[in-house]
XYZ file of C-alpha atoms in Angstrom:
784
model
C -61.013 49.130 78.846
C -61.985 51.710 76.878
C -61.913 51.226 73.717
C -60.658 54.005 71.295
C -61.097 55.685 67.420
C -57.910 57.125 65.904
C -58.335 59.518 63.046
C -55.749 59.685 60.613
C -54.630 62.844 59.414
C -52.001 62.895 56.710
C -49.263 65.631 56.307
C -47.956 64.784 52.792
C -45.761 68.352 50.518
C -44.009 67.470 47.889
C -42.455 70.147 45.930
C -43.739 72.301 48.060
C -47.233 71.296 46.711
C -50.056 70.212 49.875
C -51.421 66.366 48.760
C -54.591 64.291 49.985
C -53.087 60.845 49.863
C -50.289 59.888 51.666
C -48.252 56.802 50.167
C -47.639 54.659 52.515
C -50.098 54.796 54.840
C -52.587 52.254 55.468
C -55.575 51.936 58.675
C -57.406 48.803 59.114
C -58.693 46.780 61.966
C -59.389 42.957 61.518
C -60.432 41.090 58.951
C -63.533 38.672 59.396
C -60.660 35.579 58.791
C -57.827 36.680 60.817
C -55.548 34.367 63.083
C -56.660 33.892 66.564
C -54.863 36.346 69.079
C -55.176 39.012 66.176
C -59.016 39.719 66.233
C -58.555 42.655 68.394
C -56.038 44.555 67.234
C -56.289 47.405 64.528
C -53.372 47.997 62.523
C -51.621 51.435 61.702
C -48.627 50.890 58.721
C -46.655 54.496 58.290
C -43.882 53.125 55.128
C -41.182 55.267 53.835
C -39.224 54.525 50.733
C -35.812 56.262 50.744
C -33.555 55.349 47.634
C -33.394 55.694 44.246
C -36.010 53.136 42.606
C -39.069 54.264 41.346
C -42.158 52.452 42.667
C -45.743 53.108 41.693
C -48.715 54.293 43.930
C -49.971 50.552 43.886
C -46.584 48.920 44.867
C -46.618 51.553 48.211
C -50.146 49.368 48.623
C -48.690 46.028 47.602
C -45.984 46.918 49.648
C -48.407 47.960 52.969
C -50.919 45.386 51.844
C -48.350 42.599 52.831
C -47.642 43.701 55.808
C -50.531 44.114 57.234
C -52.161 40.562 55.866
C -48.888 38.886 57.436
C -49.754 40.588 60.650
C -53.107 39.698 60.814
C -52.273 36.333 59.481
C -50.012 35.178 62.536
C -51.372 33.942 65.515
C -49.445 33.713 69.114
C -48.189 37.426 70.632
C -48.708 40.603 69.183
C -45.444 41.848 69.418
C -44.301 38.074 67.218
C -46.936 38.858 64.833
C -45.679 42.668 64.255
C -41.824 41.230 64.461
C -43.267 38.809 61.513
C -44.679 41.470 59.073
C -41.807 43.803 59.543
C -39.557 40.817 58.046
C -42.440 39.865 55.203
C -41.618 43.285 54.387
C -37.267 43.463 54.596
C -37.280 39.808 52.766
C -39.673 41.485 49.769
C -37.597 44.981 49.709
C -34.087 42.810 49.797
C -35.003 40.648 46.783
C -36.132 43.548 45.069
C -32.440 45.340 45.421
C -30.772 41.455 44.770
C -32.578 41.990 41.558
C -31.538 45.417 40.507
C -27.883 45.477 41.582
C -26.751 45.332 37.875
C -29.060 48.507 37.127
C -28.058 50.229 40.545
C -31.284 50.644 41.955
C -32.536 50.221 45.853
C -34.836 51.236 48.273
C -34.759 51.059 51.502
C -37.627 50.562 53.803
C -38.280 52.922 56.945
C -41.555 51.529 58.974
C -43.588 52.299 61.507
C -46.770 49.800 63.071
C -48.827 50.656 65.807
C -51.072 47.785 67.278
C -54.018 49.123 68.756
C -55.573 47.115 71.465
C -58.537 48.366 73.748
C -56.370 51.771 74.560
C -52.395 49.564 74.531
C -51.551 50.232 71.873
C -47.692 48.505 70.736
C -45.548 50.093 68.153
C -42.896 48.946 65.944
C -39.984 50.888 64.377
C -37.410 50.173 61.454
C -35.472 52.580 60.193
C -34.394 56.336 61.451
C -38.420 57.051 61.830
C -39.504 59.372 64.541
C -42.549 59.006 67.186
C -43.847 61.739 69.181
C -46.669 61.083 71.942
C -48.901 64.026 72.637
C -50.573 63.301 76.007
C -52.040 66.255 78.589
C -48.424 66.319 80.495
C -46.318 65.797 78.012
C -44.655 65.007 74.635
C -42.464 61.866 74.634
C -39.704 62.032 71.014
C -38.900 57.834 70.617
C -35.939 58.633 67.987
C -32.797 56.108 68.664
C -31.412 54.752 65.438
C -29.274 53.007 67.266
C -31.679 51.062 68.220
C -34.187 50.831 65.123
C -31.538 51.121 62.123
C -30.653 51.984 58.909
C -34.451 50.360 57.413
C -35.577 47.498 55.925
C -34.332 45.984 52.634
C -30.410 45.510 53.422
C -29.922 42.416 54.913
C -30.773 39.163 55.751
C -32.296 40.183 59.084
C -34.724 43.132 60.418
C -33.803 45.605 62.756
C -36.709 46.189 65.093
C -37.412 48.515 68.127
C -40.252 47.617 70.286
C -41.978 50.301 72.561
C -45.204 50.608 74.333
C -47.935 53.267 75.291
C -51.394 53.947 76.644
C -53.554 55.967 74.383
C -56.340 58.061 76.846
C -59.006 60.294 74.986
C -57.549 63.882 73.655
C -54.064 61.728 73.062
C -52.459 62.521 69.843
C -49.409 60.640 68.162
C -47.377 61.884 64.887
C -45.240 59.548 62.941
C -42.726 60.752 60.435
C -39.561 60.398 57.880
C -37.743 63.223 59.029
C -38.568 66.027 60.910
C -38.257 69.781 60.356
C -36.353 71.840 62.486
C -38.834 73.749 64.326
C -41.165 70.399 65.497
C -39.812 69.548 68.755
C -40.796 73.379 70.310
C -43.989 73.884 68.400
C -45.665 69.974 69.488
C -45.342 70.980 72.690
C -48.026 74.160 71.993
C -50.725 72.841 69.925
C -52.628 70.068 73.325
C -55.606 72.620 72.794
C -55.941 73.058 68.963
C -58.034 70.538 67.072
C -56.148 68.354 64.417
C -56.742 70.498 61.249
C -55.203 73.310 63.381
C -52.226 71.241 64.794
C -52.211 70.523 60.606
C -51.645 73.911 59.505
C -49.375 75.110 62.001
C -46.945 71.687 61.706
C -47.400 73.060 57.913
C -46.215 76.585 58.824
C -42.924 75.744 60.438
C -41.257 74.993 57.102
C -41.514 74.937 53.359
C -39.605 72.300 52.774
C -41.345 68.347 51.566
C -43.226 66.468 54.394
C -43.975 62.857 55.057
C -46.003 62.376 58.144
C -49.267 61.403 59.764
C -51.202 62.879 62.432
C -53.262 60.215 64.318
C -56.252 61.607 66.978
C -57.387 59.559 69.482
C -61.474 59.817 70.653
C -62.753 58.017 73.113
C -65.599 55.491 70.302
C -66.234 52.239 68.963
C -63.263 51.681 67.344
C -63.096 53.167 63.996
C -60.205 53.821 62.109
C -61.073 57.799 60.006
C -58.424 58.716 57.637
C -59.161 62.080 56.639
C -58.431 64.290 53.848
C -58.341 67.942 53.095
C -60.388 69.669 51.004
C -60.379 68.871 47.296
C -60.049 72.278 46.489
C -57.021 73.330 48.321
C -54.827 70.335 46.740
C -52.197 70.791 44.026
C -51.058 67.810 42.159
C -47.292 68.065 41.077
C -46.533 67.417 37.196
C -43.409 65.654 37.609
C -43.516 62.329 38.973
C -42.407 61.681 42.404
C -39.692 60.071 43.626
C -39.703 56.583 45.402
C -41.052 58.028 48.916
C -43.485 60.628 47.400
C -46.162 59.750 45.096
C -49.986 59.642 46.421
C -51.698 56.794 47.869
C -55.008 55.394 47.517
C -57.264 55.154 50.737
C -55.790 52.608 53.128
C -57.812 49.866 55.323
C -61.092 47.705 54.221
C -62.588 44.678 55.163
C -60.115 42.284 53.024
C -56.770 43.226 52.120
C -57.051 45.341 49.138
C -55.405 43.905 45.753
C -52.628 44.951 43.405
C -53.497 47.176 40.938
C -50.788 47.593 38.744
C -47.064 49.550 38.619
C -47.403 52.450 36.568
C -47.261 55.892 38.971
C -50.309 57.538 39.367
C -48.573 60.760 37.733
C -46.254 60.720 34.807
C -44.520 63.670 33.836
C -47.072 66.319 31.794
C -50.060 64.351 33.412
C -52.229 65.777 36.029
C -52.958 63.483 38.414
C -57.156 65.333 38.118
C -57.320 64.395 34.617
C -55.742 60.488 34.062
C -54.788 58.979 31.230
C -56.768 55.712 30.426
C -54.613 53.028 31.662
C -53.768 55.349 35.128
C -54.784 54.096 38.393
C -57.255 55.998 39.360
C -57.710 59.204 41.802
C -59.371 58.616 45.185
C -61.266 61.250 45.813
C -63.242 61.284 49.172
C -62.243 64.226 51.726
C -62.897 61.117 54.389
C -63.501 57.795 55.105
C -64.030 56.043 58.180
C -63.121 52.068 58.813
C -65.813 50.310 61.051
C -64.542 47.793 62.911
C -65.277 44.120 61.635
C -67.961 41.758 63.658
C -66.746 39.977 66.936
C -65.192 36.702 66.018
C -67.336 34.701 68.765
C -65.760 34.795 71.842
C -62.079 33.055 70.991
C -59.973 32.693 73.499
C -57.122 34.833 74.479
C -53.292 33.318 73.656
C -52.992 33.230 77.590
C -55.944 30.668 78.019
C -54.516 28.724 74.427
C -51.130 27.842 75.135
C -49.821 25.686 78.187
C -48.341 26.756 81.222
C -44.543 27.549 80.895
C -42.175 24.211 80.925
C -40.598 23.517 83.397
C -36.925 23.759 81.740
C -36.451 27.137 81.073
C -36.916 28.374 77.714
C -35.270 31.852 76.899
C -37.795 34.679 75.360
C -35.945 35.912 71.784
C -34.643 39.317 72.031
C -36.578 42.873 71.571
C -34.210 44.447 70.202
C -31.783 43.066 67.577
C -29.412 44.621 65.356
C -29.054 45.360 62.029
C -25.854 44.937 59.690
C -25.102 49.001 59.765
C -23.654 49.581 56.190
C -23.821 53.042 55.370
C -24.549 52.380 51.907
C -25.805 49.446 49.737
C -23.324 48.580 47.302
C -25.053 48.883 44.078
C -24.040 48.791 40.381
C -23.869 51.837 37.730
C -26.811 51.815 35.786
C -26.356 49.754 32.499
C -27.271 50.135 29.250
C -30.039 47.589 28.114
C -28.066 44.417 27.146
C -29.890 43.499 23.208
C -30.521 40.077 22.944
C -28.267 37.304 22.515
C -28.520 35.500 19.649
C -29.723 32.142 21.088
C -32.283 34.804 23.064
C -33.502 35.580 19.379
C -33.556 31.980 18.303
C -35.909 31.661 20.429
C -38.736 34.275 19.724
C -38.812 33.262 16.576
C -39.474 29.581 16.934
C -42.236 30.558 19.119
C -43.685 32.921 16.388
C -43.437 30.206 14.052
C -44.596 27.248 16.453
C -47.778 29.888 17.042
C -48.178 30.553 13.692
C -48.281 26.727 12.879
C -50.441 26.337 15.885
C -53.121 28.872 13.774
C -52.463 27.116 10.220
C -53.346 23.600 12.434
C -56.475 24.567 14.096
C -57.746 26.367 10.437
C -57.832 22.962 9.008
C -58.225 20.370 11.546
C -61.932 23.015 11.311
C -61.726 22.590 7.954
C -61.922 18.841 7.767
C -64.302 18.590 10.382
C -67.031 20.858 8.862
C -66.205 18.098 5.873
C -66.690 15.200 7.977
C -69.882 15.941 9.146
C -71.835 15.655 6.126
C -70.286 12.511 5.495
C -70.588 10.661 8.322
C -74.221 12.032 9.523
C -77.396 10.523 8.133
C -78.736 11.837 4.923
C -82.264 13.209 5.322
C -84.020 10.185 6.844
C -84.039 11.903 9.877
C -83.646 15.560 10.146
C -83.803 15.292 14.256
C -80.857 12.768 14.069
C -78.855 14.492 11.654
C -79.461 17.935 14.393
C -78.571 16.183 16.976
C -75.323 14.875 15.111
C -74.058 18.296 14.239
C -74.561 20.081 17.443
C -72.951 17.063 19.197
C -70.278 17.658 16.893
C -69.816 21.532 17.409
C -70.155 20.496 21.371
C -67.018 18.324 20.515
C -64.882 20.849 18.673
C -65.547 23.505 21.492
C -64.544 21.637 24.012
C -61.775 19.879 22.087
C -60.379 23.096 21.033
C -59.572 24.675 24.325
C -58.388 21.812 26.065
C -55.450 21.129 22.528
C -54.743 25.503 22.859
C -54.571 25.215 27.316
C -51.659 21.595 26.674
C -49.994 24.101 23.653
C -49.864 26.292 25.906
C -48.343 24.399 28.163
C -45.942 22.916 25.862
C -44.587 26.116 24.944
C -43.824 27.896 28.049
C -41.828 24.798 29.947
C -40.114 24.697 26.629
C -39.244 28.440 25.898
C -40.124 30.760 28.750
C -38.961 28.807 31.425
C -35.875 28.360 29.188
C -35.734 32.806 29.121
C -36.353 32.259 33.349
C -33.534 30.135 33.603
C -30.704 31.732 30.978
C -31.435 35.349 32.148
C -31.340 34.165 36.070
C -28.319 32.596 35.445
C -25.947 35.445 33.018
C -27.118 37.978 36.123
C -25.085 34.906 38.373
C -22.725 34.908 35.929
C -22.280 38.537 36.046
C -22.409 38.795 40.338
C -19.654 36.167 40.097
C -17.393 37.848 37.672
C -17.983 40.958 40.146
C -17.010 38.647 42.596
C -13.545 37.404 41.785
C -12.857 40.819 41.011
C -13.948 42.913 43.667
C -10.571 42.312 46.259
C -12.062 43.854 49.444
C -14.502 41.042 51.436
C -17.726 43.365 52.361
C -18.407 43.832 48.946
C -16.983 39.880 48.075
C -19.852 38.979 50.444
C -22.444 41.194 49.227
C -21.840 40.233 44.778
C -21.492 36.464 46.310
C -25.177 36.522 47.674
C -26.662 37.989 44.431
C -25.506 35.153 43.270
C -27.105 33.116 44.873
C -29.933 35.087 44.930
C -29.777 34.847 40.925
C -29.676 30.992 41.132
C -32.254 30.454 43.512
C -34.283 32.155 40.536
C -33.141 30.071 38.011
C -34.085 27.337 39.951
C -37.752 27.912 40.172
C -37.292 27.074 36.000
C -35.052 24.447 35.888
C -32.789 22.154 37.997
C -29.303 21.558 35.520
C -26.065 19.937 36.775
C -24.529 23.393 35.807
C -26.485 24.920 38.352
C -25.507 22.718 41.425
C -22.102 23.488 40.908
C -22.223 26.969 40.467
C -24.118 26.752 43.240
C -21.842 24.154 45.307
C -18.782 27.319 44.582
C -21.048 30.213 45.439
C -21.830 28.620 48.763
C -18.277 28.144 49.445
C -16.832 31.249 48.483
C -19.600 32.778 50.607
C -18.817 30.016 53.747
C -14.886 30.824 53.564
C -15.698 34.324 53.920
C -18.268 34.520 56.219
C -16.027 31.554 58.558
C -18.416 28.627 58.529
C -18.139 24.700 58.965
C -20.324 22.430 57.055
C -20.945 19.290 58.858
C -23.553 16.419 58.188
C -26.429 16.068 60.202
C -28.060 12.530 60.981
C -31.724 12.222 62.760
C -31.164 10.300 66.142
C -34.744 8.681 66.250
C -36.983 7.795 63.555
C -39.573 10.059 64.216
C -38.710 12.262 67.415
C -39.672 11.671 71.008
C -43.662 13.449 71.097
C -42.057 16.937 73.080
C -40.240 19.701 72.524
C -36.396 19.534 73.897
C -34.730 21.802 76.765
C -30.849 20.097 77.562
C -28.710 17.381 76.077
C -26.017 15.626 77.642
C -24.079 12.907 76.002
C -20.752 10.901 77.258
C -18.988 8.609 74.747
C -22.057 5.929 74.096
C -25.264 7.294 75.480
C -27.292 10.461 74.860
C -29.732 11.871 77.484
C -32.340 14.193 76.652
C -34.571 16.242 78.586
C -38.358 16.084 77.950
C -39.038 19.673 78.236
C -42.755 19.439 78.932
C -42.603 16.877 80.916
C -39.122 17.205 83.479
C -38.750 13.897 82.492
C -34.682 12.330 81.239
C -34.387 10.311 78.186
C -31.779 7.624 77.149
C -30.856 6.942 73.715
C -27.715 4.014 73.248
C -25.818 4.272 70.763
C -25.901 0.641 68.675
C -22.890 0.177 65.363
C -23.827 3.881 63.900
C -26.946 4.219 65.087
C -29.500 4.949 68.435
C -31.696 2.970 69.583
C -34.390 4.592 72.942
C -34.228 3.144 76.381
C -37.777 2.053 77.146
C -36.688 0.680 80.273
C -34.717 3.977 81.381
C -36.325 6.127 84.618
C -34.955 9.741 85.558
C -38.239 11.991 85.778
C -40.095 13.643 88.973
C -41.730 11.711 91.564
C -41.221 10.407 94.921
C -37.958 8.449 95.733
C -37.530 7.340 99.117
C -37.846 10.252 101.924
C -37.569 13.013 99.109
C -39.436 14.039 96.091
C -38.297 15.353 93.369
C -40.310 17.842 91.123
C -39.582 18.446 87.379
C -36.266 18.015 86.118
C -34.809 21.734 84.739
C -31.394 20.620 84.135
C -29.222 17.747 83.571
C -25.233 16.710 82.906
C -22.854 14.242 82.464
C -21.056 12.846 85.391
C -17.438 10.969 85.411
C -17.943 7.500 85.033
C -16.040 6.600 88.265
C -18.448 7.557 91.251
C -20.108 6.667 94.300
C -23.447 6.423 93.363
C -22.530 4.644 89.890
C -24.488 7.062 88.063
C -24.149 8.282 84.391
C -26.199 11.592 84.693
C -27.114 14.397 87.045
C -30.905 16.136 87.048
C -31.841 18.377 89.237
C -35.454 20.458 89.544
C -36.299 24.119 90.757
C -35.718 24.055 94.469
C -32.727 21.681 94.540
C -32.923 18.197 94.640
C -30.635 16.290 93.011
C -31.528 13.265 90.885
C -28.598 10.195 90.496
C -29.961 7.870 87.051
C -28.018 4.863 84.890
C -29.127 2.137 82.488
C -30.709 -0.677 84.548
C -30.838 1.528 87.780
C -33.604 3.178 90.495
C -32.621 6.311 90.604
C -31.535 8.096 93.918
C -32.652 11.157 94.877
C -30.614 14.026 97.079
C -31.261 16.971 98.108
C -28.335 19.886 98.120
C -27.738 21.131 101.681
C -29.986 24.584 101.263
C -27.902 27.914 101.270
C -27.782 30.872 103.606
C -30.569 32.593 101.773
C -32.729 29.307 100.632
C -33.507 28.486 97.036
C -35.515 30.621 94.918
C -35.881 28.866 91.670
C -33.002 27.121 90.372
C -32.263 27.616 86.981
C -29.222 25.671 85.722
C -26.140 24.311 87.438
C -22.778 23.171 86.241
C -19.828 20.653 86.812
C -16.379 21.284 86.555
C -13.002 19.754 88.356
C -15.263 18.176 91.465
C -17.463 21.132 92.507
C -21.034 21.666 90.706
C -22.299 25.013 90.605
C -25.716 26.101 90.483
C -27.848 29.645 89.454
C -30.109 30.922 91.315
C -30.983 33.873 89.206
C -34.039 34.853 90.855
C -31.689 35.454 93.970
C -29.093 36.182 91.846
C -26.858 33.903 93.167
C -24.266 31.296 92.339
C -23.775 28.868 94.966
C -20.530 26.426 94.236
C -20.757 23.119 96.312
C -16.985 21.604 96.862
C -17.490 17.282 96.190
C -15.704 14.158 96.135
C -17.177 10.949 93.951
C -19.884 13.278 92.460
C -21.345 13.623 96.281
C -21.979 17.175 97.676
C -22.705 17.432 101.192
C -21.276 20.037 102.515
C -22.650 23.903 102.514
C -22.237 25.380 99.626
C -19.936 29.409 99.322
C -21.813 32.273 97.172
C -19.223 32.567 94.011
C -19.724 36.797 94.351
C -18.095 38.778 96.884
C -18.604 42.447 97.839
C -19.523 42.727 93.972
C -22.658 40.818 92.658
C -23.758 41.350 88.964
C -27.424 41.975 87.810
C -28.233 38.698 86.645
C -32.038 37.973 87.491
C -32.217 37.145 83.420
C -29.215 34.377 83.727
C -30.727 31.652 81.595
C -26.990 29.368 81.670
C -24.019 29.299 82.915
C -20.431 27.297 82.294
C -17.078 27.300 84.620
C -13.327 26.530 83.785
C -11.372 26.753 86.702
C -11.395 30.340 88.561
C -13.451 31.885 85.085
C -17.871 32.024 85.086
C -19.233 32.587 82.181
C -23.760 33.828 82.343
C -25.477 33.602 79.656
C -28.435 36.291 79.919
C -32.166 35.976 78.250
C -31.460 38.758 76.047
C -27.855 37.456 74.556
C -25.618 39.132 76.495
C -22.658 37.393 77.788
C -21.077 37.953 80.965
C -17.612 36.761 82.545
C -16.478 36.807 85.695
C -13.152 35.784 87.470
C -13.068 34.289 90.857
C -10.700 35.521 93.648
C -9.370 33.745 96.118
C -7.589 36.401 97.783
C -9.542 38.058 100.028
C -7.841 40.803 99.659
C -8.494 40.981 95.681
C -12.549 40.777 94.976
C -13.970 38.515 92.531
C -14.272 40.910 89.852
C -17.288 40.551 86.451
C -17.334 42.110 83.233
C -20.863 42.119 81.838
C -21.644 42.282 79.377
C -18.978 40.475 77.993
C -17.569 41.834 74.729
C -17.754 39.381 72.128
C -15.012 39.472 69.199
C -15.308 39.023 65.710
C -12.428 39.435 63.116
C -14.039 38.191 60.343
C -12.809 40.926 57.606
C -16.796 39.641 55.826
C -18.519 41.388 59.025
C -17.122 44.889 58.768
C -20.173 46.993 59.730
C -22.147 44.130 60.586
C -23.643 43.451 63.927
C -23.304 39.506 63.987
C -23.999 38.700 67.579
C -26.394 41.689 67.841
C -29.024 39.642 64.849
C -28.366 36.422 66.750
C -31.100 34.675 69.416
C -28.165 32.835 71.684
C -30.240 30.354 73.889
C -27.350 27.990 75.189
C -23.748 28.100 76.306
C -21.236 25.508 76.578
C -17.670 24.475 76.765
C -16.155 21.358 74.832
C -13.264 18.755 76.928
C -9.311 19.871 76.774
C -7.320 19.532 74.976
C -9.271 22.095 71.979
C -11.136 23.678 74.861
C -13.299 26.202 73.372
C -16.919 28.282 74.036
C -19.836 27.306 72.114
C -22.981 29.147 72.104
C -26.276 27.780 70.014
C -28.115 30.262 68.448
C -31.235 28.730 68.395
C -32.844 31.296 65.323
C -30.363 30.170 62.714
C -29.859 26.662 63.974
C -26.013 26.978 64.204
C -23.050 27.280 66.641
C -20.310 29.575 67.138
C -17.379 28.643 68.746
C -15.358 30.910 70.378
C -11.969 31.073 72.006
C -12.579 31.250 75.745
C -9.669 33.450 76.209
C -10.309 36.023 74.056
C -13.960 35.265 73.312
C -12.808 35.878 69.787
C -15.141 33.926 67.251
C -13.420 31.327 65.756
C -16.205 29.195 63.404
C -19.314 28.664 63.072
C -21.448 25.416 62.291
C -24.392 25.198 60.124
C -25.207 22.347 58.562
C -24.842 21.705 55.364
C -27.246 22.462 52.391
C -29.919 20.621 52.001
C -29.594 18.808 55.151
C -33.570 18.848 56.505
C -34.484 19.819 59.920
C -37.959 20.243 61.433
C -39.308 23.192 61.760
C -38.338 25.410 64.317
C -36.002 26.721 66.318
C -32.772 24.476 67.461
C -33.467 23.598 71.464
C -30.812 22.233 72.789
C -27.411 21.357 71.683
C -24.211 19.934 73.423
C -21.293 17.732 72.430
C -19.956 14.227 73.689
C -15.901 12.969 73.912
C -15.550 11.853 70.804
C -16.081 15.449 69.257
C -20.106 14.016 68.014
C -22.533 17.763 68.315
C -25.959 17.436 68.974
C -28.654 19.059 68.189
C -32.084 19.428 68.867
C -34.895 20.727 66.845
C -38.639 20.477 68.323
C -39.247 16.915 69.339
C -36.022 15.374 67.498
C -32.203 15.437 68.078
C -29.844 15.387 65.159
C -26.079 14.132 64.846
C -22.869 15.680 63.503
C -19.545 13.500 63.634
C -16.598 15.404 63.450
C -16.767 18.299 65.431
C -13.639 20.961 64.817
């Protein structure tokens, strides 16, 4: 692959004056210590902050550096690293916004990340940003706020939009927050212009403020170069810039730049070329290059180190989750600074008095030791002994005094500093609680109760008290009621886990069956009293069974207790071979009759009213086997008629009578109604709209933020449709007819799960919910 050099030319104008440095622009090659998979990636960060908060150049640099740091620290897939970096920035901005709600200040981040590996460029957008690609054939404009969202810092979930393109020498990219009128036409006429000529032309099209970057690709060795206009043409405005406008220091170095402070680069009345003593430095080079780092030494790529794709077919996370669609962040009007309370003043006076007492004690101790020295040391009998003892005493004092100072400082901070931090956040939480109670509108109530939880978490860092815990329970209860959340107590099934990820679960009243995703085998745990014990003698796995060979199991289900084969659980492999298993019995393999189109790859299956429904997503088919006593010997019929939906990406299915529900890899749901009349075809709705009537989620795409990986139906009489939200490790309950959200099932606060997303779920006839996370299973009684 061709290696490319990238030259970045800022396009930055503020108050009709062109500035040399663009805040929020950072370009980096891999540092020497980088995560596996990032060794050959080069990163460009373009960040525009909107809102009414004021951030300094150093704070811009801190945010972009945090993004780059998280990117190069994240191993694995490139898109995973880019998503992780964007989510880190979202958390930082959201915490800042929640912490400044009382002052009415907020900042929203519009972000573009470009990761270049050889000539392949992967780009991430969050917020209404513009990306132009200029090549020899055409100008490609990428701008879709419906997919990239409104920006970062508005909600817990970061909405991102990923695109990919291949760059060639001579190609150009333009990143912009706002695009002036006339750019679309002008960019198609600059193919043969130099970067500086293109810059001048784009500047000439409008006199408005401008914030963009022009990137030129050239054949080279992987250098990143950020250009600047000549210093003589730069005129720094006298006024302090708003949040998206202060100039930034040069981006990119071998290691991430440190946080430089919080003062703006230029203050009212001061020129950036004549900084005050405590101002941040102004960088003067007209161009600076970022050379590529030394090769990592032939580290293996991600494809070489990851194991093969498991047979149980887990799902990739959707590439473009949606974000909370919020017209305006709900912020309070700025308030006058609150005067310190009497308690705060007493604490401050106590700290000052304590420091004065400490100084007097140190002075007294020094005087006493000075008098003690001549009394304890020998007289003139030995001058050398006296000198040695005196030096020893001075050394002892030199060691003891700093230790005592540090100890005293720690005690003072523990008593007073933590107390002040605790009190401040508890007051902020109480104020947010008051606003929530008086809000009168569910979305505003939800925002204020979230602010309460934020300040309680900050207060807990200083001190844990019964008062705080009571306050937290109240706030969590109010939030749960607003969001339609029901909490359950989960308990681990196994002492240490099974040692492999779990992709499917099945359970009856007394037994739990677990599908090992790595080996494609079924494990059995029997309920003993109120716990479960692993059945070491149970065998239900790939291998030879009489004349038949069974491959790795891809799905499992519970069979009716009365069946001709006395089996408890049924498994299926990717080639349509069934494996009937039960505790204390040898498994029996029976292949399904081959359908008319043969098998592509079996993805999953389900059982309803004596019929077996088999999903072959690869060949866009659902085959129906009619059976008796769980035996399926007749040839199947095709579920769909003339209308065959796009189901190649289907990962799971459930059936209720003539109603079929298919879950797709991107999280959408399809609903098909089987017709038994020749004159009426089987009809499908794709996607089937999920309905959220909970008022607190107004203008929030709750389902777009979810990561659905499994679907199931609970047993009658309370028939509900369940969707597993893997990343949040929760279950959403829907009405099968209307697909309206009923409740969300979450663990109680304080529940300890293994790290990672949920892999599988099931519910037994006794309404016990089982949830698999990594290699462990957790169960919760009394599911609604």
